Tab-separated table of C-alpha atoms in Angstrom:
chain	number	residue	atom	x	y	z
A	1	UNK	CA	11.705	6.823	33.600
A	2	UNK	CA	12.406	4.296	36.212
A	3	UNK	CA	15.933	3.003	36.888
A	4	UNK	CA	16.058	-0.508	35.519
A	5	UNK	CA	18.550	-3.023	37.027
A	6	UNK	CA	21.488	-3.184	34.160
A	7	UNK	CA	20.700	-6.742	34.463
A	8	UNK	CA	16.424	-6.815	34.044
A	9	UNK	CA	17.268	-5.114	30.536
A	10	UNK	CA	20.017	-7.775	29.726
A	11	UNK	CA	17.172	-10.470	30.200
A	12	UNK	CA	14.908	-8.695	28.441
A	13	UNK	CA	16.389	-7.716	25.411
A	14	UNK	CA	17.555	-11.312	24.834
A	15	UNK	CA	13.455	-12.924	25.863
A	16	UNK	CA	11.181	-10.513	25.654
A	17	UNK	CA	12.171	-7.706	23.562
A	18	UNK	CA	14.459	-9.729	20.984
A	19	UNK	CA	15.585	-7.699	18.677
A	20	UNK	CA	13.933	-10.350	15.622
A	21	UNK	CA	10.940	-11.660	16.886
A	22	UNK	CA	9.643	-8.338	18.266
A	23	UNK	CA	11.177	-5.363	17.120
A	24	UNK	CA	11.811	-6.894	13.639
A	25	UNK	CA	15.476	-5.577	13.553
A	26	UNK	CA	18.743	-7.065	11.398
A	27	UNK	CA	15.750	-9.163	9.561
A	28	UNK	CA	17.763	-8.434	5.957
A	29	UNK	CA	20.690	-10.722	7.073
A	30	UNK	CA	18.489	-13.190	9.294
A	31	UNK	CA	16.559	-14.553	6.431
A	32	UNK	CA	19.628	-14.024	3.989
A	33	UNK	CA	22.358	-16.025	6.185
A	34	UNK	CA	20.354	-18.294	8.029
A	35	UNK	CA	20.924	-21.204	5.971
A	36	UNK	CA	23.722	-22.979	7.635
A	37	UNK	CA	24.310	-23.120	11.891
A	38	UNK	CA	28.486	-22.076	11.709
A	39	UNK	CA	27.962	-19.252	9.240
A	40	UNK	CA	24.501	-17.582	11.023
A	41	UNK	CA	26.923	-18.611	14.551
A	42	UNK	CA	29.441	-16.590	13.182
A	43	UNK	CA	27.566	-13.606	12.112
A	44	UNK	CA	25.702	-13.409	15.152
A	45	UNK	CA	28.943	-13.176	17.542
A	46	UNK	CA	30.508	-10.661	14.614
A	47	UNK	CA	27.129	-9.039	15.845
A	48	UNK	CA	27.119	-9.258	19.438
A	49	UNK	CA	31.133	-7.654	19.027
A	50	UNK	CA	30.002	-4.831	16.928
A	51	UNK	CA	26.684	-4.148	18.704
A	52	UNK	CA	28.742	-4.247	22.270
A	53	UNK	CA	31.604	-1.874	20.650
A	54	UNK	CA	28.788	1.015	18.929
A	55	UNK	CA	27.196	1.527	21.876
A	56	UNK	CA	29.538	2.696	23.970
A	57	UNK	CA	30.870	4.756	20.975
A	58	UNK	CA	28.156	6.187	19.977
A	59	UNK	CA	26.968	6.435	23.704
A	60	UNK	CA	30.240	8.661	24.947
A	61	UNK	CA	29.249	10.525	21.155
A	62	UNK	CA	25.836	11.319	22.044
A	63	UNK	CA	26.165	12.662	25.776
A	64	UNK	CA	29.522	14.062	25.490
A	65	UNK	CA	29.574	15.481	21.983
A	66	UNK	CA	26.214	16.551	20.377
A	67	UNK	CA	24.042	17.375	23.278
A	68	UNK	CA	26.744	19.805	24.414
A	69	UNK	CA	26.719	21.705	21.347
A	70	UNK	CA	22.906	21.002	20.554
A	71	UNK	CA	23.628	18.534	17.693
A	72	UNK	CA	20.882	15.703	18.563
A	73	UNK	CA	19.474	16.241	15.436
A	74	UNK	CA	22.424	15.051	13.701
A	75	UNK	CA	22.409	11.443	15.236
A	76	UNK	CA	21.669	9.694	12.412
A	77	UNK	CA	24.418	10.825	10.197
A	78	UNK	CA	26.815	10.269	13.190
A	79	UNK	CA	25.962	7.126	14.345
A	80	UNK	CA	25.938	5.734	10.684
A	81	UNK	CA	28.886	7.057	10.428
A	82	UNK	CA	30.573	5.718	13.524
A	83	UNK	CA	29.196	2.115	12.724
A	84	UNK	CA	30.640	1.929	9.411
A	85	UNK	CA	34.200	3.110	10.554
A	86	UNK	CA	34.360	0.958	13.599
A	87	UNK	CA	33.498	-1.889	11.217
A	88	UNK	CA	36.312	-0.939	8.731
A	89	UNK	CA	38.353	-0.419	12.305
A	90	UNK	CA	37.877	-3.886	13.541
A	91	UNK	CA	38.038	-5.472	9.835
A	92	UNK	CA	41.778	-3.991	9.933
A	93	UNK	CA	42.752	-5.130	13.136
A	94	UNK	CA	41.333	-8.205	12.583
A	95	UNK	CA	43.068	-9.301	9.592
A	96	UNK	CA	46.728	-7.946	11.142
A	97	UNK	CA	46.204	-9.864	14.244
A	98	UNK	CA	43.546	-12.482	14.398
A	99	UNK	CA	43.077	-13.373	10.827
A	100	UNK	CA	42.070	-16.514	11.615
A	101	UNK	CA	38.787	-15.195	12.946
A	102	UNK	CA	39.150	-12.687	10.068
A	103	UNK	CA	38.543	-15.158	7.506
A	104	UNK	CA	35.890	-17.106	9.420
A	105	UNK	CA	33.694	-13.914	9.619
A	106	UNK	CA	35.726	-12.283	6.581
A	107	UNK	CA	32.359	-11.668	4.208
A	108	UNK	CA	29.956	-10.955	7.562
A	109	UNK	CA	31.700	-8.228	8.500
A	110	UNK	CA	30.997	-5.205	5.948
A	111	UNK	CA	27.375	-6.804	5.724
A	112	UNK	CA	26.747	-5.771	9.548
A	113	UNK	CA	27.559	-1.842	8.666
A	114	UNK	CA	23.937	-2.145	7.061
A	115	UNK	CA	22.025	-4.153	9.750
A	116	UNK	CA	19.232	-2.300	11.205
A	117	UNK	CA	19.316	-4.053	14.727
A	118	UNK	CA	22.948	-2.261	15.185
A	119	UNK	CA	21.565	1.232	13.966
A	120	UNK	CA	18.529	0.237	16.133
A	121	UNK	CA	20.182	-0.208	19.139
A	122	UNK	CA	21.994	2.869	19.052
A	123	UNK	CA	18.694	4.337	18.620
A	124	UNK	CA	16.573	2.702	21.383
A	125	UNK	CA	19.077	3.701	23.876
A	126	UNK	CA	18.823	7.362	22.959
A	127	UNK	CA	15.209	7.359	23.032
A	128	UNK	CA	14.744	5.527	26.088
A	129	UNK	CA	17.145	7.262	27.976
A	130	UNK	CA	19.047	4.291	29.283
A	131	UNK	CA	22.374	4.895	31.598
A	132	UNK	CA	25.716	3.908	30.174
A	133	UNK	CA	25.742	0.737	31.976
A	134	UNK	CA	21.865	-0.017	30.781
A	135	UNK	CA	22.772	1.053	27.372
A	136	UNK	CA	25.691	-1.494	27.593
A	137	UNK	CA	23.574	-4.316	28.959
A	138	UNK	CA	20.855	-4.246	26.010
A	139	UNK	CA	23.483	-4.050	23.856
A	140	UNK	CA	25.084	-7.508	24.603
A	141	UNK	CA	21.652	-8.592	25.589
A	142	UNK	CA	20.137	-7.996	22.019
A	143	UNK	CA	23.095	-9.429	20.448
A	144	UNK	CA	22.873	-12.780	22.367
A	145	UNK	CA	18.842	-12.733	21.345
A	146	UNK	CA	19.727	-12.081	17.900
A	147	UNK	CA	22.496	-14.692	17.793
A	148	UNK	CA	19.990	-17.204	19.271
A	149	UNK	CA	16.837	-16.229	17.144
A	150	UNK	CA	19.634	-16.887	13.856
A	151	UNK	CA	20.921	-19.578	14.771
A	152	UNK	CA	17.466	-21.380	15.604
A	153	UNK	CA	16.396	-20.741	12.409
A	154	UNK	CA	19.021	-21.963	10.713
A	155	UNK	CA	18.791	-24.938	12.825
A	156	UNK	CA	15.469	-25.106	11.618
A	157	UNK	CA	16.341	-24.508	8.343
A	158	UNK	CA	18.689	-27.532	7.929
A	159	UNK	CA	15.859	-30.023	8.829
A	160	UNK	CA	13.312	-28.265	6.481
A	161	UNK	CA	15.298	-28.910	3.484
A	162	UNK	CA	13.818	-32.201	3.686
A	163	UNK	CA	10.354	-31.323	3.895
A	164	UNK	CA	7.855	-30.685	0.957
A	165	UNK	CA	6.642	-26.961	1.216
A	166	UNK	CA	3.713	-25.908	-1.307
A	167	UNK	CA	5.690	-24.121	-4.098
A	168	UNK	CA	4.892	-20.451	-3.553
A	169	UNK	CA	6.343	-20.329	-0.066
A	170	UNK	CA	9.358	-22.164	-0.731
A	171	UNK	CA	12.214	-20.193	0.288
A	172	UNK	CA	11.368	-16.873	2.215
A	173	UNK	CA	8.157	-17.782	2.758
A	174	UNK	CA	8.262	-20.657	4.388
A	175	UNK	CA	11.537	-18.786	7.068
A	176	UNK	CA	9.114	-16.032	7.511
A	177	UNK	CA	6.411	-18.665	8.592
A	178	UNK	CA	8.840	-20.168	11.147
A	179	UNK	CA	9.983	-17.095	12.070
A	180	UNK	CA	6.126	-16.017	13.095
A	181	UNK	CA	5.967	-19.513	14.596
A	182	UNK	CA	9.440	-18.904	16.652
A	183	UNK	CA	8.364	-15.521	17.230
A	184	UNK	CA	4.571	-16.909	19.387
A	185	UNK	CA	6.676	-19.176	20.969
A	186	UNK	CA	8.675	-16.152	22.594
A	187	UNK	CA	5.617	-14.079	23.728
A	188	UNK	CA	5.446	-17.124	25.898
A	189	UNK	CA	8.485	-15.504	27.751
A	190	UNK	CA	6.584	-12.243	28.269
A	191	UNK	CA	5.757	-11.290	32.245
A	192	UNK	CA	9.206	-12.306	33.015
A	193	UNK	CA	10.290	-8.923	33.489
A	194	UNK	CA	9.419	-5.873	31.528
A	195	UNK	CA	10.917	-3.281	29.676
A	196	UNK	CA	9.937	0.049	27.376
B	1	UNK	CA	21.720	-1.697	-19.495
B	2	UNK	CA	19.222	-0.563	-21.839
B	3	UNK	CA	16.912	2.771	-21.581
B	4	UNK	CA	13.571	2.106	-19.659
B	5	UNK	CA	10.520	3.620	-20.363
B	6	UNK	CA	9.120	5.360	-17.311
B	7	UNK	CA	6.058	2.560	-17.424
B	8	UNK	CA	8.175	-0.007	-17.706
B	9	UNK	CA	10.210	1.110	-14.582
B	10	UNK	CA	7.086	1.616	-12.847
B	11	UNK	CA	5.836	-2.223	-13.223
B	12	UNK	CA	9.393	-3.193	-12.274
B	13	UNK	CA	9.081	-1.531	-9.141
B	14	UNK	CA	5.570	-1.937	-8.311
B	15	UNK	CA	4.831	-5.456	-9.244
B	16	UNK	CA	6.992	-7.656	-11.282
B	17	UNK	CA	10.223	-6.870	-9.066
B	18	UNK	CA	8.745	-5.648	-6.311
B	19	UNK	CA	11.208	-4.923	-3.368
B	20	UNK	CA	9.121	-6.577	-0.304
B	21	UNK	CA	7.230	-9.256	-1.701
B	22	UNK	CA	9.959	-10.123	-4.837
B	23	UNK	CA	13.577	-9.510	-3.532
B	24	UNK	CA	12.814	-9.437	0.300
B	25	UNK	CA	14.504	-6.404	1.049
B	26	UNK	CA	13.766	-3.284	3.535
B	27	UNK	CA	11.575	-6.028	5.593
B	28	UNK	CA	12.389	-4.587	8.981
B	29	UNK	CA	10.171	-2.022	8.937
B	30	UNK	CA	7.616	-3.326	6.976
B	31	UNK	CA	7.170	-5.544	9.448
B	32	UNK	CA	7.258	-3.158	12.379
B	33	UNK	CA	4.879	-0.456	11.370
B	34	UNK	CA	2.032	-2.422	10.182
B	35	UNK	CA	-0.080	-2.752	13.120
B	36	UNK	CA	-2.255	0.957	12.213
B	37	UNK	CA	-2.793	1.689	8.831
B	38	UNK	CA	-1.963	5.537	9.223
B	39	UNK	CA	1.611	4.450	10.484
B	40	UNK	CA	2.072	2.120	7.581
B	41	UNK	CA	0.923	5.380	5.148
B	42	UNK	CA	3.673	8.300	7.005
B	43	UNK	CA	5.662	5.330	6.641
B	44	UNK	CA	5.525	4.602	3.391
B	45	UNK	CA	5.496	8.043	2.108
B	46	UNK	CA	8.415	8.988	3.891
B	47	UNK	CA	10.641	6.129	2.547
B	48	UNK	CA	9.157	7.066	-1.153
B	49	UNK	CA	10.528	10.354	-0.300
B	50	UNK	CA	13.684	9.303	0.621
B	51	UNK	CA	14.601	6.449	-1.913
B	52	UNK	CA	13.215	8.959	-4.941
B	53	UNK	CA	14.986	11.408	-3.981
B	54	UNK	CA	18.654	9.646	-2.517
B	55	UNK	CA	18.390	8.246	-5.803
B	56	UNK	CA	18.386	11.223	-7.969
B	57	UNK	CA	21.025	12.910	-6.121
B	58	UNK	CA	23.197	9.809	-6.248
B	59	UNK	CA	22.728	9.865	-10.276
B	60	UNK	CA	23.270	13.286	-10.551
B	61	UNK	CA	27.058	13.122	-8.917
B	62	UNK	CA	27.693	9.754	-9.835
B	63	UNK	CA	30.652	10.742	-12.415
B	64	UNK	CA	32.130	12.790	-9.468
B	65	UNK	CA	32.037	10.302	-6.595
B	66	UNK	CA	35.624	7.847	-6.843
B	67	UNK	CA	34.031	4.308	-7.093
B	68	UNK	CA	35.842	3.275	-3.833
B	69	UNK	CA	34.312	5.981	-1.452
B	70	UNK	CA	30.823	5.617	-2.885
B	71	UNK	CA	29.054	3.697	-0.535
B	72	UNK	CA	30.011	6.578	2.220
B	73	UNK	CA	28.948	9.117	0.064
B	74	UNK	CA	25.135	7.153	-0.601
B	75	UNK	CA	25.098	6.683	3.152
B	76	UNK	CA	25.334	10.560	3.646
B	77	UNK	CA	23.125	11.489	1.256
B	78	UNK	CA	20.250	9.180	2.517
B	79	UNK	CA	20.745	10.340	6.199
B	80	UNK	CA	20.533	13.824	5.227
B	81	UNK	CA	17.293	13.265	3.694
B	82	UNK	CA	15.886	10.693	6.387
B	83	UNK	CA	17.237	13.592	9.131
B	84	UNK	CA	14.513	15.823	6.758
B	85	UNK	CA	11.608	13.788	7.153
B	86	UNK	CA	12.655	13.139	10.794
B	87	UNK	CA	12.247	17.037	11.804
B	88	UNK	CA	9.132	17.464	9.569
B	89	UNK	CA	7.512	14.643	11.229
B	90	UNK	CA	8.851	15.849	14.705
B	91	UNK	CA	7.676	19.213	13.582
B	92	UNK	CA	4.395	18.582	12.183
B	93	UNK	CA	3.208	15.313	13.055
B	94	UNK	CA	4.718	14.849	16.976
B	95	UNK	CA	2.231	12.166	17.685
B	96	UNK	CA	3.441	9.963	14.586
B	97	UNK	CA	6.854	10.679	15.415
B	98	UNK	CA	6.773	9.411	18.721
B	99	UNK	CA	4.892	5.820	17.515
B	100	UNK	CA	7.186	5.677	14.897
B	101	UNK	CA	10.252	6.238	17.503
B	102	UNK	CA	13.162	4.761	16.024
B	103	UNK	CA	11.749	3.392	13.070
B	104	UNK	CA	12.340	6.757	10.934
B	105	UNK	CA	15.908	6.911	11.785
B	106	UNK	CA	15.794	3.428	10.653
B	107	UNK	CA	14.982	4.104	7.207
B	108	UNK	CA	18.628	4.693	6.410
B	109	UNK	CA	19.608	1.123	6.771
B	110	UNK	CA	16.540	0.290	4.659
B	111	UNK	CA	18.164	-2.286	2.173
B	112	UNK	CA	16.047	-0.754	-0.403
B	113	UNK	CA	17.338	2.151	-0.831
B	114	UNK	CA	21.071	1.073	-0.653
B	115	UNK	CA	19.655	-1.521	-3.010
B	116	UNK	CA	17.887	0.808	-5.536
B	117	UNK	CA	21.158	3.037	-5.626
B	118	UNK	CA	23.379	0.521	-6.215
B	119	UNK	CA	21.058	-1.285	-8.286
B	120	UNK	CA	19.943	1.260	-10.532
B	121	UNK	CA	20.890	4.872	-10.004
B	122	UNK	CA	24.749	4.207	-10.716
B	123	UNK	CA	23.842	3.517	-13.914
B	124	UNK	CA	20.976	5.727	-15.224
B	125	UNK	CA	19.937	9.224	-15.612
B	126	UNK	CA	18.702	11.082	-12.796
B	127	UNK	CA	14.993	11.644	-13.694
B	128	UNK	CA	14.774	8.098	-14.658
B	129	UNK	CA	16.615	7.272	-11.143
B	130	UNK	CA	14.187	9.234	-9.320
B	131	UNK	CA	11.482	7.506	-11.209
B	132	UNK	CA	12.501	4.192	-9.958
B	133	UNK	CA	12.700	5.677	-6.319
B	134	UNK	CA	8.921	6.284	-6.831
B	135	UNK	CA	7.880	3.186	-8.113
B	136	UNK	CA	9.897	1.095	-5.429
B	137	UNK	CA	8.343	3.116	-2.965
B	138	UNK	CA	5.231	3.169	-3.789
B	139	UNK	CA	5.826	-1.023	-4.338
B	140	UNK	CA	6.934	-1.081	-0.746
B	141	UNK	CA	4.060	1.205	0.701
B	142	UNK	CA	1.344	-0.648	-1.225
B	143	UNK	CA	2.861	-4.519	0.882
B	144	UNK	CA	2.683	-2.134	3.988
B	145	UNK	CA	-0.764	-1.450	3.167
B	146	UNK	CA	-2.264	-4.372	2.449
B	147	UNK	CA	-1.040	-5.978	5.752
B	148	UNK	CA	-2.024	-2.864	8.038
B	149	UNK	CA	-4.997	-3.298	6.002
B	150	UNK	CA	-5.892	-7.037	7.889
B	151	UNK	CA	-3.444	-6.266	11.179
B	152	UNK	CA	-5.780	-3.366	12.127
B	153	UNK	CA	-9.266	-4.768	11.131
B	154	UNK	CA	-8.651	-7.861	12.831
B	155	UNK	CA	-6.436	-6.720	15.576
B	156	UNK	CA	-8.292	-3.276	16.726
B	157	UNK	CA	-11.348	-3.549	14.632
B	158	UNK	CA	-10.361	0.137	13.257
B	159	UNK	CA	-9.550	1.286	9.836
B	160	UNK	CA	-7.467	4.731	9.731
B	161	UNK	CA	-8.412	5.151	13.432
B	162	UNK	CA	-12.244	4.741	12.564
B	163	UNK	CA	-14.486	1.717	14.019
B	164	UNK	CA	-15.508	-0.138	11.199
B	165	UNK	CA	-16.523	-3.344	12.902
B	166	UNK	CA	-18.748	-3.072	15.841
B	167	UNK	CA	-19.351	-4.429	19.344
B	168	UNK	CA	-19.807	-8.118	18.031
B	169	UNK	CA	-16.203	-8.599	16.871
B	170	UNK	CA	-14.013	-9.496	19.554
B	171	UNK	CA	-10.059	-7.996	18.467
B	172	UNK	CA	-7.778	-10.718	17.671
B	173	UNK	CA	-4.851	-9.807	19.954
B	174	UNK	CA	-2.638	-11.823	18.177
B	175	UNK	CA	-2.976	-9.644	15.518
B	176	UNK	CA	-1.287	-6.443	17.096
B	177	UNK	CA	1.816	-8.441	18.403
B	178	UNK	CA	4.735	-9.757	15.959
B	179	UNK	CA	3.932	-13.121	15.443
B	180	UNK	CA	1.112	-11.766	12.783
B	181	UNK	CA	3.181	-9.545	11.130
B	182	UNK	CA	5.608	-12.347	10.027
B	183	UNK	CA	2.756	-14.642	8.518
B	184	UNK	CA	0.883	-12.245	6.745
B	185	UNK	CA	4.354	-11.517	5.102
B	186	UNK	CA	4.563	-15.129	4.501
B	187	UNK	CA	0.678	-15.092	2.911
B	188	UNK	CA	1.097	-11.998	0.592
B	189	UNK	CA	4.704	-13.709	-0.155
B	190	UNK	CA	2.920	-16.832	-1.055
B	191	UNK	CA	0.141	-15.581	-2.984
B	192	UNK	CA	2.238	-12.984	-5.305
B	193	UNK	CA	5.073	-15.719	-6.071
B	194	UNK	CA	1.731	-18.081	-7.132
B	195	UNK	CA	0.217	-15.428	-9.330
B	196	UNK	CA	3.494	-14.657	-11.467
B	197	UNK	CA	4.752	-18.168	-11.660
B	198	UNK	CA	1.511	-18.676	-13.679
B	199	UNK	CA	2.100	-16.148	-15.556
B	200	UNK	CA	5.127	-17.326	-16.212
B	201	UNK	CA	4.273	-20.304	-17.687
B	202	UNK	CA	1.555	-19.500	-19.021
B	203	UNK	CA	3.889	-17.540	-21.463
B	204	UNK	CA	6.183	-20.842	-21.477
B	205	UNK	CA	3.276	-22.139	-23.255
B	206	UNK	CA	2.558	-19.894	-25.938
């Protein structure tokens, strides 16, 4: 594998390997929450946080706990695992000591144990063997992309209330259509720099 | 809830509440798969595996497990079986399980299974749980399907791996990369919601 600059992966994972509109990751939530800019805003930094947060747990995990002891085939189980109690972690803290925040992301925040970009990223990192400080960088990276794909959508969203849409697609059709639409508009980013 | 016949479960799943196409869950890697049909089948198969059987264990310990712990205890039991098809594929299909990469491990946050175990095994019996694992399965592998179906024919011009079309067709590259994958979604999401809604009201009428 070839060392990649920290900062080449940060790029990419926000252009040209966004965790939507080419890996298809956290796409549960982004159809589901998209509907309004604040909320899919606030979700996608609750995101970002989380996504930052797992992977350097589940980074120190991996390297310093199961491959010593042979484990790797237990990663799944672990990292679910450590996901779902840093969530409840953070959900704590926050309501002690930031509640306003709290209660702005308050119904996000057990929703993001289940989305797949977070599990994903954990996983990407393993397989593709990235440093710490690489794993690190694509983390924040893919949150940014993933905050930016949302909340363009939902941005889209707003004005397409007020457009007529044949009647099967209304609804998730139509997002998925954008989405696909967003999605060409972003291979238009690839060459930039190049990752995988 | 009342009891369901088996067939009725089965058209539940498979068509009328179909998890993909009807409640747009477990999209993610639906979506990512479908470029070769072959993925889209290991796929599919191994998340029928997993949801059938996550689901019957969850039904058969669901009077033991405290109500507030239970979503830990689901999440366990679906890694454990998602870690089994991981090693059998690494085992006996390496090639797969390298394409596939992440995607298997990904199967645990598939929304349908969390969905089908809250939805459904809490409540029933265990066969009848298991049941509806198949049939949502088998409702998500037959969406994966039918878009691998067009994503490889138009994309690579292969079926399965085989050349079907010859030299003449030129491979529509934009149907390997994402962009496809989200409006074929879109097509098979627009065609199915036209077909029932007829239905529908065509029973309105009578």
């Amino acid at each position: 594998m070839i060392e990649l600059n920290p900062m080449v992966i940060f790029i990419a994972a926000i252009f040209t390997n966004n965790m939507i509109l080419s890996n298809f990751l956290g796409m549960c939530s982004f159809v589901a929450v998209s509907k309004e800019i604040n909320t899919s805003l606030g979700l996608g930094q609750a995101v970002t946080f989380v996504l930052a947060a797992t992977s350097i747990i589940n980074y120190l995990v991996y390297h310093y706990i199961l491959v010593p002891y042979n484990l790797e085939f237990l990663r799944f189980i672990i990292f679910i695992i450590s996901i779902a109690a840093f969530v409840q972690l953070i959900e704590m803290i926050m309501e002690k000591y930031i509640p306003n925040l709290y209660y702005a992301l308050g119904i996000f925040l057990p929703l993001i144990t289940v989305n797949c970009a977070i599990l994903g990223v954990s996983l990407f990192m393993i397989i593709r063997e990235y440093s710490f400080l690489q794993s690190f960088a694509f983390a924040v990276g893919s949150g940014i992309g993933w905050t930016m794909a949302i909340v363009a959508l939902a941005g889209i969203r707003q004005r397409l209330k007020r457009a007529t849409v044949p009647k099967g697609l209304e609804g998730p059709g139509i997002t998925l259509i954008v989405t696909g639409l967003m999605a060409m508009a972003f291979i238009g980013f690839s060459g930039i720099v190049q990752i995988q | 809830m009342a009891k369901q016949s088996s067939q009725e479960i089965f058209t539940l799943g498979v068509w009328s509440d179909n998890p993909v196409f009807r409640q747009l869950i477990g999209i993610c890697s639906a979506l990512a798969v479908t470029n070769s049909l072959t993925n889209s089948m290991i796929m599919g198969i191994g998340l029928t595996f997993v949801t059938a059987l996550s689901s019957f264990t969850i039904s058969a310990i669901r009077q033991f497990t405290p109500k507030h712990i239970r979503m830990m205890v689901q999440v366990l039991i679906i890694a454990a079986y998602v870690i089994m098809v991981d090693i059998f594929l690494k085992a006996y299909l390496p090639e797969f399980s390298k394409t596939l990469g992440a995607y298997v491990g990904l199967i645990i946050t598939n929304c349908i299974i969390m969905g089908r175990a809250e939805a459904f095994a809490q409540k029933n019996r265990p066969i009848a749980s298991f049941l509806d694992g198949v049939a949502n399965g088998i409702g998500y592998t037959v969406v994966l399907l039918f878009i691998a179906f067009f994503r490889e024919l138009m994309g690579f011009g292969t079926l399965f791996g085989f050349q079907i079309l010859g030299d003449w067709w030129t491979s529509w590259t934009i149907m390997i990369m994402p962009p496809s994958a989200f409006f074929l979604l879109a097509i098979v999401i627009w065609i199915t919601h036209n077909i029932q809604d007829k239905k529908k009201s065509e029973v309105a009428k009578q």
